[in-house]
Amino acid sequence: MSYEVIGITVLWIFLFGYLIVASIDFGAGFFSYYSTLTGKRHLINNIIERYLSPVWEVTNVFLVFFFVGIVGFFPDTAYYYGTALLIPGSIAIILLAIRGSYYAFSTYGFKKDSRFYLFLYGASGLLIPAALSTVMTISEGGYIDVDDKGKVTFLFSKLFTSTYSWTVVLLAIVSVLYISAMFLTYYANRANDRGAFEVVRKYAIAWSGPTILSSLLVFFAIRGHNPVHFERMTSYAWMFVVSFACFLVAIFLVWTRKRLGLAFIFVMLQFGFAFFGYGAGHLPYVLYPYLTIHDNFTSEPMAIALISVFILGLLLLIPSLYLLMRLFLFDTKYVQGKRGK
Amino acid sequence: MLLSGYDPVMYSRMLTGITLGFHIIFATIGVGVPLMIALAEWIGIRRNDEHYLLMARRWARGFVITVAVGVVTGTAIGLQLSLLWPSFMKVAGQSIAIPLFLETFAFFFEAIFLGIYLYTWDRFKSKMTHFWLLIPVVIGSSASAFFITTVNAFQNAPAGITLKDGKITEISPFGAMLSPAMPTKVSHVLITAYLTCAFVLAAISAWSLLRGRNHVYYKKALKLTMVAASVFLLSSAIIGDLSGKYLANYQPEKLAAMEWHFETSTQAPLVLGGILTEDNQIKYGIKIPYALSILAHGLPNAEVTGLNDLPADEAPPLFIHYLFDIKMGFVALMVLIAAAFLFILWRKRSLAYSNKWLLRGIILAAPLAMLTIEHGWIFSEVGRQPWILHGIMRTSEGATVSDHVDIMLVLFVLLYIVLGITSVRVLMKMFKNNKAEDEMAARGIEGGGKQ
């Protein structure tokens, strides 16, 4: 495997990590708001808060990691994406900032459940994935223009009126809700909280259909928008088939209320296969058709240094993350709320 | 300039400056406070004194709020670097990816353990187990300051690269971290962050004492923080002197602009205050003979390069002299306040906790310390203009050419105003509704542990 492929694979893994942890977080924010509207807040709020409090900071790091890493390995991405993404990127930053800080303000500061605040929190949970997913859309090409001098112009109206970009937004929002509900189902079960479990299980099942439907929509939209990518994706068709099989297993387990931890692992596999299948099909392009992973790849010593630092860092991070999960995810007493702060 | 049409370079500079200026407040707290929490918790465990343990707990609670704002503004600046300075980041990606990357690792490490620390106060049998969880937080926060300052040092004095016709040809990944500016910059940033946090926490205790709440808890907190502040103040003075010597050797134009030193000369005087007329004459300034030569090279007869001997289009704006003087004025005040406290504590202990003027001075020292940080950074950053990468890339070449930077500037300014006001309100409310006295009563540690 070349350094380029190792680099992009490592980054893709981090992006996948962000996709999972951020989805849980964003979806939980939405459900928290939705449950207030339907009068079920008292049922599910406890488990959501107990899970989110110790981990919300870590979620952000996955994202920072990805964009620092991609600039390191592929310096040209900073130039193209940096120029093109000023508006969607800034909006995403502002939403993330409001959401992150207000989460901390309400959790650690004054305990006041204002409806307006909950609305902001819930709405941002859906708007952030929408804003971030535009990066994926742009990577397919057709939304930026590069002139002879290398000046990059972002075609905002084209993005706004394209069917493909809206199907991606739809998929992002729906999957966030699905992933989050599936996780909360597992967590509520661990917490032995029947009331919460029944509520979030319904959410999970309700969002499973739309997830699959919007995935199919994106497939068709790519075919229309970027046939080259679609062709390449069909050569990885088996990955999407496996992804669908994992989806069926996950839903079956949740439906029969059995082995919910395993069910969530299958959810991760479902998205893992689809995400890596999509990514593999996208290669070698980082930004179709302007930028491939071979264009202006970082120098060899830098690539080796970055990969080594990655490995050393992971040796430090994996045990720490494991400790965090042991203390707050797999510690039955904590999950059930029997430990004080 | 500001209103005459759309200039993405100017707006990018303003937006980056405002984001960093706002982030630095929270970043400084993020670097320094964990150390103070660790100090309090360690003393509490060693002396078996519940007061210090409560101190650590209360500081940690307020700390989370500032961390939250620090994290989100840090994410903002991280992304803004690519959005506003795409050409610069293209070069940075080639040369300083390692420290940028390591900074994220350090932050990751800190975030994980801070989450654990905050939720495990009463979870372990041994108090020391909980204390050990804080060590990765202290290391992580200082390490991220270390790595990100390394990136800034590289901008000031690029290292680890080979230049050919102004283009970077060869790169040594770790060499970029060993810039000549690195040792002084990193140590200055770390020490002043510790110093500022010690003063900020001291001001809180002084405030309570001034309000007539003279529980021994506040006296212990004041003594701990003020003694720490004095130690950090002394070390930052030494590092400040080394920074002057660094500038003389590597960035003479910054030193010359900061001291309005036009003619290259020996026995150069240091100018305090004053104003500069249109034709570069200094009015009302106080000249201290030999002082600049001593600051620059440690010898009164040493030669200091003047601005007239440096290319005119590479000179930083001359107003940085005012920034530097204001900064040094603040430092002088802080020294005075810390010395007064130590002196009174030594001669007449009880007065140190009750003298109204002394307590007011300590309260004043906290905003002064924060302002010193801001002035120091603005001085340092404006002082390397016109370069974004000293000697390699000018700031105007690094900026984005995108439209709408002005609208983004307005949006972000609004965001920071809202975040700033809310975080202050939340912090005030948190501690007003739950006073240390009430918490001590609730925990049954009214009298405190053995001294």
PDB file of C-alpha atoms in Angstrom, chain A residues 55 78 98 104 129 140 153 226 261 295 317 320 329 336:
ATOM      1  CA  VAL A  55     -17.926  12.404  26.353  1.00  0.00           C
ATOM      2  CA  ALA A  78      -6.449  23.257   2.231  1.00  0.00           C
ATOM      3  CA  ILE A  98     -23.345  27.501  20.054  1.00  0.00           C
ATOM      4  CA  ALA A 104     -21.919  22.950  28.945  1.00  0.00           C
ATOM      5  CA  PRO A 129     -24.910  17.348   9.846  1.00  0.00           C
ATOM      6  CA  GLU A 140     -18.167  14.922  -6.132  1.00  0.00           C
ATOM      7  CA  THR A 153     -14.982  29.942  -6.986  1.00  0.00           C
ATOM      8  CA  ASN A 226     -21.131  11.660 -11.315  1.00  0.00           C
ATOM      9  CA  GLY A 261     -25.066  -4.348  22.170  1.00  0.00           C
ATOM     10  CA  ASP A 295      -1.440  15.404  -6.529  1.00  0.00           C
ATOM     11  CA  LEU A 317      -5.424   7.138  22.886  1.00  0.00           C
ATOM     12  CA  SER A 320      -7.478   6.132  27.385  1.00  0.00           C
ATOM     13  CA  LEU A 329     -20.372   3.101  29.112  1.00  0.00           C
ATOM     14  CA  GLN A 336     -27.979   3.100  36.085  1.00  0.00           C
TER      15      GLN A 336
END
